[in-house]
Amino acid sequence: MKKRKRYAAGMFLTLALTVLTWFNVKPKIVQAAGSDAGVISVTANGDSTVTATLYGYSGNAGSDVSFYRDGKRVEGPVRVSVMAGKRVKVTSTAAIVLDDEDVHYYTVVISEDDNWSNNNRTLVRGKEEGGTKPPVDPVNGIDLVVSDIIWEPANPVTGDQVAFKAVITNQGDVRSNDVKHGVRFYVDNEAAGKNCASEGFYWSDEQKQGIDPGQSVVVSVGGSYLPATGQTEWTAGAPGSHTVTAYVDDSGTNATGDVNTGNNYLTKTITVGQAPSLEIPEGPDGGATVYTAANAYSNLSMAQNIAVTVNNQTSAVFLTEVNNARYWDWRWKDTTPTTIFELKEETGKSATVRIKMTSDVSSAVVRPLSSGITAKIVAENGEKYVQFDVTECGNYTVEFNGKSTGALQLFVNPPYSEWHNSNVNGYTGDTYVGLGEAWVGVPGFGGHVYGSGVVINNGNAPATSAYSGAKIEGITLLNTHDVSWEVQMQGQSNITFDYFHIIASGSNSDGISIQGSSWITITNSYIRTWDDCVVLKNQYSGGNTHDVTVDRCVFWSDLAQAMEIGAETNKYGCVGDPRIYNAVFKNSTVIHAFHKPAMSIHNMDNAQIYAVTWENIAVEDAQMGNNGGDGVNGDGWPLVIDITNVLGGELPGTASSWSTNGNARGSIYDITFKNIQVASWKNDTGKAPGVRILNSEWGGSVTNVKIQNLTYGNTKVTDLNTLQSIAHCQFTHLDAVPGSWPSATQSSGHDNSYGCRGSNYHASENFDTNNLTILE
């Protein structure tokens, strides 16, 4: 190690980092790890550079200042001289690239210092938290350490769901091997930080690439083992101090190449506070007649950190499983709170909803935004509550502190219990699942099934079926197992769903799968799935799918499409003349689209698909294609509308098994999109999620597609060129002939991603873009 210098008059350079300041971006975890060389403050300048303030004495020779991001130097060293008692500011010229979502470490290092003990502090979401070790000279070989453990919320209270992350650093001088870098997390580990599996642990194996010398990566918990499996968060225990340990390279095989496994773990203390009371004092009573379940749902886990009252009546809150992954990884399961009550709609009367949480709530938003419901934070006797009024039955989602995770699913049904008890309009007999009831497993929906109760999938695949003539009202279907297809219809007809709810997290968890069925109506319903929400196919049934209406529904798509036709449009050639036609999706809202298109037709067999309309559709949060930019954290497509007439496997993200009729191609025609609004968006392309229209090189056709009044925010355009300049789009010729592709001039906005085949295949002149509108 280099000998430290002594300066004039016996003065040592003994400088300290005392403050970190973060402006103009969302609060995030920031660490200034330096060499205690006089960095007293580090400030982010907007969203591009960092300024360091130095103080002390560097001697006549000065000291070297370098700027790092996640352990990699982005600028420096720059020679700086600091005189005793003076302050010097140094600003990076290199772009730091501050990220809204990810955790990054912004480090300023000044060299040649004599005191390494007091120059490091960590800013964690606006609050300083202790110190960290100064940088050390790299060791020979690969040396993995856990340099930090992060938890959210930063100040948990008993009952909070706490998410852990670990920062892995390679402090060696050799890149680690391209293998899984497993990390285990232990809470209150009696084995004093050792890799002790017998006590149970949480784990992460998402880092599968090598880590460069000096580089740090952040990994998240992906699952657990003992005492419970599949958990991604720790439920904060009793108030007081707890320990959390993270252990990297946990396989025991040393596959990463680590030369020093004795320093692979880090233990930190997490302080859990006393949870505030969840009692909600009486508040306003909107006067409407409401029915709630105060203590019920015996087959479900009840939420411990949130309470809800409606017109001062307790409404029980239970937890249901969701999956937040944006790529095919079942381990990212989580839970979200859900409550159900019934409302008798009366002019001038409302239901006042009050929500109390153990964690601090500074803001709340009620979706769909078109409901016009404004939530406010009410403070009484030092306690905070979220409060709003509901005047209509519907399907609402309440999001706290700007996050979609942990959102409250609020289903407001018509007064089925009143109708059942008084035999209004024949609401008696048949199958009644009452408010507060939770049934495990239903073999199929037949006849009239109604009520505000819950049906829990019992592990079958599909979860249940619906049969001809069925009418299903008010029921909530939950997927608590890893199965496919929540509700399927094969060769059925005349089925109605009203105020029907699905929340599913399992693989292939298509919400309502309509296969070779007709005259299907879905109204006033809510579907959140880890695959397609509503999907139309011809599969296994021997019939065509037609005359389907989806009206006044709310969708939340975590992984796939919200309103999909395809991809198996004639599975195994089950129909001689395969057709899907007369389908209408209208007056509906996609509150979150986290992966793939909100509206799509994927004809990967030889069907004719025609007379399909999407009208008055709002997409409130379009994050399809927002994959983190790393090819690991998602595999979505930045498209709001997608029409493809191709074979399975021709496009990235499709499988050859989705086409089962050789190279036989079908056709898509007479498709209308009218009054489509995209309120906000985020993806990796730098443009708004747009439109794709592709036809296979094996033939078939896509014709007469009309898009009218497509809006993004407030910017209006009426032509194709403007659409392509604002939104991510791909087009091919719409009338392909096998082996004889027409030549075309490359159009504006063209690129070769997401299946666009090359510079010669583009939109033909019969692509109708009249009255096309895009709003920012």
CSV table of C-alpha atoms in Angstrom, one decimal, residues 361-643:
chain,number,residue,atom,x,y,z
A,361,VAL,CA,-48.9,7.5,3.2
A,362,SER,CA,-48.2,10.9,1.6
A,363,SER,CA,-50.4,10.5,-1.5
A,364,ALA,CA,-53.0,8.2,-3.0
A,365,VAL,CA,-54.5,7.9,-6.5
A,366,VAL,CA,-57.7,6.1,-7.4
A,367,ARG,CA,-57.9,4.3,-10.7
A,368,PRO,CA,-59.4,4.2,-13.3
A,369,LEU,CA,-58.8,8.0,-13.5
A,370,SER,CA,-62.0,8.3,-15.5
A,371,SER,CA,-63.9,7.5,-12.3
A,372,GLY,CA,-63.2,11.1,-11.3
A,373,ILE,CA,-62.6,10.0,-7.7
A,374,THR,CA,-60.1,12.2,-5.8
A,375,ALA,CA,-58.4,10.7,-2.7
A,376,LYS,CA,-57.3,13.0,0.0
A,377,ILE,CA,-55.0,12.5,3.1
A,378,VAL,CA,-56.9,13.3,6.3
A,379,ALA,CA,-55.1,13.9,9.5
A,380,GLU,CA,-56.9,13.4,12.8
A,381,ASN,CA,-55.3,13.2,16.3
A,382,GLY,CA,-51.8,12.7,14.7
A,383,GLU,CA,-53.0,9.9,12.5
A,384,LYS,CA,-53.3,9.9,8.7
A,385,TYR,CA,-56.1,8.3,6.6
A,386,VAL,CA,-56.8,8.1,3.0
A,387,GLN,CA,-60.4,9.1,2.3
A,388,PHE,CA,-62.7,9.4,-0.7
A,389,ASP,CA,-66.3,9.0,-1.7
A,390,VAL,CA,-67.8,6.3,-4.1
A,391,THR,CA,-71.2,6.9,-5.7
A,392,GLU,CA,-71.2,4.1,-8.2
A,393,CYS,CA,-70.5,0.4,-8.3
A,394,GLY,CA,-67.3,-0.4,-10.1
A,395,ASN,CA,-63.7,-1.8,-9.9
A,396,TYR,CA,-61.2,0.6,-8.3
A,397,THR,CA,-57.5,0.4,-7.5
A,398,VAL,CA,-56.0,2.7,-4.8
A,399,GLU,CA,-52.3,3.3,-5.2
A,400,PHE,CA,-50.2,4.8,-2.5
A,401,ASN,CA,-47.1,7.0,-2.6
A,402,GLY,CA,-46.9,6.8,-6.4
A,403,LYS,CA,-46.4,3.0,-6.5
A,404,SER,CA,-48.4,0.3,-8.2
A,405,THR,CA,-47.1,-2.4,-5.8
A,406,GLY,CA,-49.1,-2.9,-2.7
A,407,ALA,CA,-52.2,-1.2,-4.3
A,408,LEU,CA,-55.6,-1.9,-2.7
A,409,GLN,CA,-58.0,-3.7,-5.0
A,410,LEU,CA,-61.4,-2.3,-4.2
A,411,PHE,CA,-64.4,-4.1,-5.7
A,412,VAL,CA,-67.8,-2.3,-5.3
A,413,ASN,CA,-70.6,-4.6,-6.2
A,414,PRO,CA,-74.4,-4.1,-6.5
A,415,PRO,CA,-76.3,-5.2,-3.4
A,416,TYR,CA,-76.4,-8.9,-4.2
A,417,SER,CA,-77.0,-9.8,-0.5
A,418,GLU,CA,-80.0,-7.6,-0.3
A,419,TRP,CA,-81.4,-8.9,-3.6
A,420,HIS,CA,-80.8,-12.5,-2.5
A,421,ASN,CA,-82.6,-12.1,0.8
A,422,SER,CA,-85.5,-10.2,-0.7
A,423,ASN,CA,-85.8,-12.2,-3.9
A,424,VAL,CA,-85.5,-9.1,-6.0
A,425,ASN,CA,-85.5,-9.8,-9.7
A,426,GLY,CA,-85.2,-13.5,-9.0
A,427,TYR,CA,-82.0,-13.2,-7.0
A,428,THR,CA,-82.6,-16.3,-4.9
A,429,GLY,CA,-81.8,-20.0,-5.3
A,430,ASP,CA,-79.3,-20.9,-7.9
A,431,THR,CA,-75.7,-20.7,-6.6
A,432,TYR,CA,-75.0,-17.9,-4.2
A,433,VAL,CA,-71.5,-17.1,-2.8
A,434,GLY,CA,-72.2,-14.4,-0.2
A,435,LEU,CA,-70.1,-11.5,0.9
A,436,GLY,CA,-67.4,-12.7,3.2
A,437,GLU,CA,-67.5,-16.3,1.9
A,438,ALA,CA,-64.4,-17.9,0.3
A,439,TRP,CA,-65.0,-21.2,-1.5
A,440,VAL,CA,-62.1,-23.4,-2.5
A,441,GLY,CA,-62.4,-24.8,-5.9
A,442,VAL,CA,-65.4,-24.7,-8.3
A,443,PRO,CA,-65.5,-27.3,-11.1
A,444,GLY,CA,-67.4,-25.0,-13.4
A,445,PHE,CA,-69.8,-22.1,-13.7
A,446,GLY,CA,-73.2,-23.2,-14.9
A,447,GLY,CA,-76.6,-21.6,-14.5
A,448,HIS,CA,-76.8,-18.5,-12.4
A,449,VAL,CA,-73.9,-18.0,-10.0
A,450,TYR,CA,-73.8,-14.7,-8.1
A,451,GLY,CA,-72.8,-12.9,-4.9
A,452,SER,CA,-69.8,-10.9,-3.6
A,453,GLY,CA,-67.9,-13.9,-2.4
A,454,VAL,CA,-64.6,-15.3,-3.4
A,455,VAL,CA,-63.7,-18.5,-5.3
A,456,ILE,CA,-60.2,-19.7,-4.7
A,457,ASN,CA,-58.5,-21.8,-7.4
A,458,ASN,CA,-57.7,-25.2,-6.0
A,459,GLY,CA,-54.8,-26.0,-8.3
A,460,ASN,CA,-56.6,-27.3,-11.3
A,461,ALA,CA,-55.7,-26.2,-14.8
A,462,PRO,CA,-57.8,-24.5,-15.9
A,463,ALA,CA,-59.2,-23.1,-12.7
A,464,THR,CA,-62.7,-23.4,-13.9
A,465,SER,CA,-64.9,-23.5,-17.0
A,466,ALA,CA,-68.1,-21.7,-18.0
A,467,TYR,CA,-70.9,-23.5,-19.7
A,468,SER,CA,-73.6,-22.4,-22.2
A,469,GLY,CA,-76.3,-20.2,-20.7
A,470,ALA,CA,-74.3,-19.4,-17.6
A,471,LYS,CA,-74.7,-16.0,-15.9
A,472,ILE,CA,-71.9,-15.1,-13.4
A,473,GLU,CA,-72.2,-12.0,-11.4
A,474,GLY,CA,-70.1,-10.4,-8.6
A,475,ILE,CA,-67.8,-13.3,-8.0
A,476,THR,CA,-64.1,-12.8,-7.4
A,477,LEU,CA,-61.8,-15.6,-8.7
A,478,LEU,CA,-58.3,-15.8,-7.1
A,479,ASN,CA,-55.4,-17.8,-8.4
A,480,THR,CA,-53.3,-19.1,-5.5
A,481,HIS,CA,-51.5,-21.8,-7.5
A,482,ASP,CA,-49.3,-21.8,-10.5
A,483,VAL,CA,-51.8,-23.0,-13.1
A,484,SER,CA,-53.0,-21.8,-16.5
A,485,TRP,CA,-56.3,-20.4,-17.7
A,486,GLU,CA,-58.6,-19.0,-15.0
A,487,VAL,CA,-61.9,-19.4,-16.9
A,488,GLN,CA,-62.1,-21.2,-20.2
A,489,MET,CA,-65.0,-21.8,-22.6
A,490,GLN,CA,-64.7,-24.5,-25.3
A,491,GLY,CA,-67.6,-24.7,-27.8
A,492,GLN,CA,-70.0,-22.8,-25.5
A,493,SER,CA,-72.5,-20.0,-26.1
A,494,ASN,CA,-74.7,-17.4,-24.5
A,495,ILE,CA,-72.6,-16.7,-21.4
A,496,THR,CA,-72.6,-13.4,-19.4
A,497,PHE,CA,-70.1,-12.1,-16.9
A,498,ASP,CA,-71.0,-9.0,-14.9
A,499,TYR,CA,-69.0,-7.5,-12.1
A,500,PHE,CA,-66.7,-10.5,-12.3
A,501,HIS,CA,-63.2,-10.2,-11.0
A,502,ILE,CA,-60.0,-12.2,-11.6
A,503,ILE,CA,-56.6,-11.7,-9.9
A,504,ALA,CA,-54.1,-14.3,-11.0
A,505,SER,CA,-50.3,-14.7,-10.8
A,506,GLY,CA,-49.7,-18.2,-12.2
A,507,SER,CA,-48.0,-19.2,-15.4
A,508,ASN,CA,-50.3,-18.9,-18.5
A,509,SER,CA,-52.9,-17.4,-16.2
A,510,ASP,CA,-55.2,-16.2,-19.1
A,511,GLY,CA,-58.1,-14.5,-17.4
A,512,ILE,CA,-61.1,-15.4,-19.6
A,513,SER,CA,-60.1,-17.7,-22.5
A,514,ILE,CA,-62.8,-17.9,-25.2
A,515,GLN,CA,-62.2,-20.9,-27.5
A,516,GLY,CA,-64.6,-21.7,-30.3
A,517,SER,CA,-67.4,-20.0,-28.4
A,518,SER,CA,-70.0,-17.4,-29.3
A,519,TRP,CA,-72.3,-14.8,-27.9
A,520,ILE,CA,-70.2,-14.1,-24.9
A,521,THR,CA,-70.7,-10.8,-23.0
A,522,ILE,CA,-68.3,-9.4,-20.3
A,523,THR,CA,-69.3,-6.2,-18.6
A,524,ASN,CA,-68.3,-4.2,-15.5
A,525,SER,CA,-65.5,-6.6,-14.8
A,526,TYR,CA,-61.9,-6.4,-13.5
A,527,ILE,CA,-59.1,-8.7,-14.7
A,528,ARG,CA,-55.5,-8.6,-13.5
A,529,THR,CA,-53.4,-11.6,-14.7
A,530,TRP,CA,-49.9,-12.6,-15.4
A,531,ASP,CA,-50.8,-13.4,-19.0
A,532,ASP,CA,-53.6,-12.3,-21.3
A,533,CYS,CA,-56.6,-10.8,-19.6
A,534,VAL,CA,-59.3,-11.6,-22.2
A,535,VAL,CA,-58.3,-13.8,-25.2
A,536,LEU,CA,-60.2,-15.1,-28.2
A,537,LYS,CA,-59.0,-18.3,-29.9
A,538,ASN,CA,-60.1,-21.3,-31.9
A,539,GLN,CA,-58.6,-24.2,-29.9
A,540,TYR,CA,-59.6,-27.8,-29.2
A,541,SER,CA,-63.3,-27.0,-29.6
A,542,GLY,CA,-64.1,-27.6,-33.2
A,543,GLY,CA,-66.0,-24.3,-33.5
A,544,ASN,CA,-65.5,-20.6,-34.4
A,545,THR,CA,-65.3,-17.8,-32.0
A,546,HIS,CA,-67.7,-14.9,-32.8
A,547,ASP,CA,-70.0,-12.3,-31.4
A,548,VAL,CA,-68.1,-11.3,-28.3
A,549,THR,CA,-68.7,-8.1,-26.4
A,550,VAL,CA,-66.4,-6.6,-23.7
A,551,ASP,CA,-67.8,-3.4,-22.3
A,552,ARG,CA,-67.0,-1.2,-19.3
A,553,CYS,CA,-64.2,-3.3,-18.0
A,554,VAL,CA,-60.9,-2.6,-16.2
A,555,PHE,CA,-57.7,-4.4,-17.0
A,556,TRP,CA,-54.3,-4.7,-15.4
A,557,SER,CA,-51.8,-6.8,-17.5
A,558,ASP,CA,-48.6,-7.7,-15.7
A,559,LEU,CA,-47.0,-9.9,-18.4
A,560,ALA,CA,-48.9,-10.3,-21.7
A,561,GLN,CA,-51.8,-8.6,-23.5
A,562,ALA,CA,-54.9,-7.0,-22.1
A,563,MET,CA,-57.3,-7.7,-25.0
A,564,GLU,CA,-56.0,-10.3,-27.3
A,565,ILE,CA,-57.1,-12.3,-30.3
A,566,GLY,CA,-54.8,-15.3,-30.9
A,567,ALA,CA,-52.2,-16.6,-31.1
A,568,GLU,CA,-53.6,-20.2,-31.6
A,569,THR,CA,-56.4,-19.2,-34.0
A,570,ASN,CA,-56.9,-22.8,-35.3
A,571,LYS,CA,-55.0,-25.1,-32.9
A,572,TYR,CA,-54.4,-28.5,-34.5
A,573,GLY,CA,-56.7,-27.6,-37.4
A,574,CYS,CA,-59.7,-28.0,-35.2
A,575,VAL,CA,-61.9,-26.0,-37.6
A,576,GLY,CA,-62.3,-26.6,-41.3
A,577,ASP,CA,-63.1,-23.0,-42.1
A,578,PRO,CA,-61.5,-21.2,-39.1
A,579,ARG,CA,-62.9,-17.7,-38.4
A,580,ILE,CA,-62.9,-15.2,-35.5
A,581,TYR,CA,-65.3,-12.3,-36.1
A,582,ASN,CA,-67.7,-9.8,-34.7
A,583,ALA,CA,-65.8,-8.9,-31.6
A,584,VAL,CA,-66.2,-5.5,-29.8
A,585,PHE,CA,-64.1,-4.1,-27.0
A,586,LYS,CA,-65.4,-0.8,-25.8
A,587,ASN,CA,-65.6,1.8,-23.0
A,588,SER,CA,-62.8,0.1,-21.1
A,589,THR,CA,-59.6,1.0,-19.3
A,590,VAL,CA,-56.2,-0.6,-19.1
A,591,ILE,CA,-54.9,0.9,-15.8
A,592,HIS,CA,-51.5,-0.7,-16.2
A,593,ALA,CA,-49.9,-2.4,-19.2
A,594,PHE,CA,-46.5,-3.6,-18.0
A,595,HIS,CA,-45.3,-5.9,-20.8
A,596,LYS,CA,-47.0,-6.2,-24.2
A,597,PRO,CA,-49.7,-4.5,-26.3
A,598,ALA,CA,-53.0,-3.5,-24.8
A,599,MET,CA,-54.9,-4.4,-28.0
A,600,SER,CA,-53.6,-7.1,-30.3
A,601,ILE,CA,-54.4,-9.6,-33.0
A,602,HIS,CA,-51.8,-12.4,-33.4
A,603,ASN,CA,-53.0,-14.8,-36.2
A,604,MET,CA,-50.5,-17.6,-36.1
A,605,ASP,CA,-52.7,-20.2,-37.9
A,606,ASN,CA,-54.8,-20.1,-41.0
A,607,ALA,CA,-57.9,-18.3,-39.6
A,608,GLN,CA,-59.8,-15.4,-41.1
A,609,ILE,CA,-60.1,-12.6,-38.5
A,610,TYR,CA,-62.4,-9.8,-39.3
A,611,ALA,CA,-65.0,-7.3,-38.1
A,612,VAL,CA,-63.1,-6.5,-34.8
A,613,THR,CA,-63.4,-3.1,-33.1
A,614,TRP,CA,-61.8,-1.4,-30.2
A,615,GLU,CA,-63.6,1.8,-29.3
A,616,ASN,CA,-63.3,4.3,-26.4
A,617,ILE,CA,-60.3,2.6,-24.8
A,618,ALA,CA,-58.1,4.4,-22.3
A,619,VAL,CA,-54.6,3.1,-21.4
A,620,GLU,CA,-53.6,5.0,-18.3
A,621,ASP,CA,-50.1,3.6,-17.7
A,622,ALA,CA,-48.4,2.2,-20.8
A,623,GLN,CA,-45.1,0.6,-19.7
A,624,MET,CA,-45.0,-2.1,-22.3
A,625,GLY,CA,-41.4,-2.5,-23.5
A,626,ASN,CA,-40.0,-0.9,-20.3
A,627,ASN,CA,-37.6,-3.7,-19.7
A,628,GLY,CA,-34.9,-1.9,-17.8
A,629,GLY,CA,-32.7,-1.6,-20.8
A,630,ASP,CA,-30.6,-4.6,-19.9
A,631,GLY,CA,-32.3,-7.5,-21.7
A,632,VAL,CA,-32.8,-9.2,-18.4
A,633,ASN,CA,-35.6,-7.4,-16.5
A,634,GLY,CA,-38.2,-7.9,-19.2
A,635,ASP,CA,-39.0,-9.0,-22.7
A,636,GLY,CA,-42.0,-6.9,-23.7
A,637,TRP,CA,-42.8,-5.0,-26.8
A,638,PRO,CA,-43.2,-1.2,-26.9
A,639,LEU,CA,-46.6,-1.3,-28.7
A,640,VAL,CA,-50.1,-0.3,-27.8
A,641,ILE,CA,-51.6,-1.8,-30.9
A,642,ASP,CA,-50.2,-5.0,-32.5
A,643,ILE,CA,-51.6,-6.8,-35.6
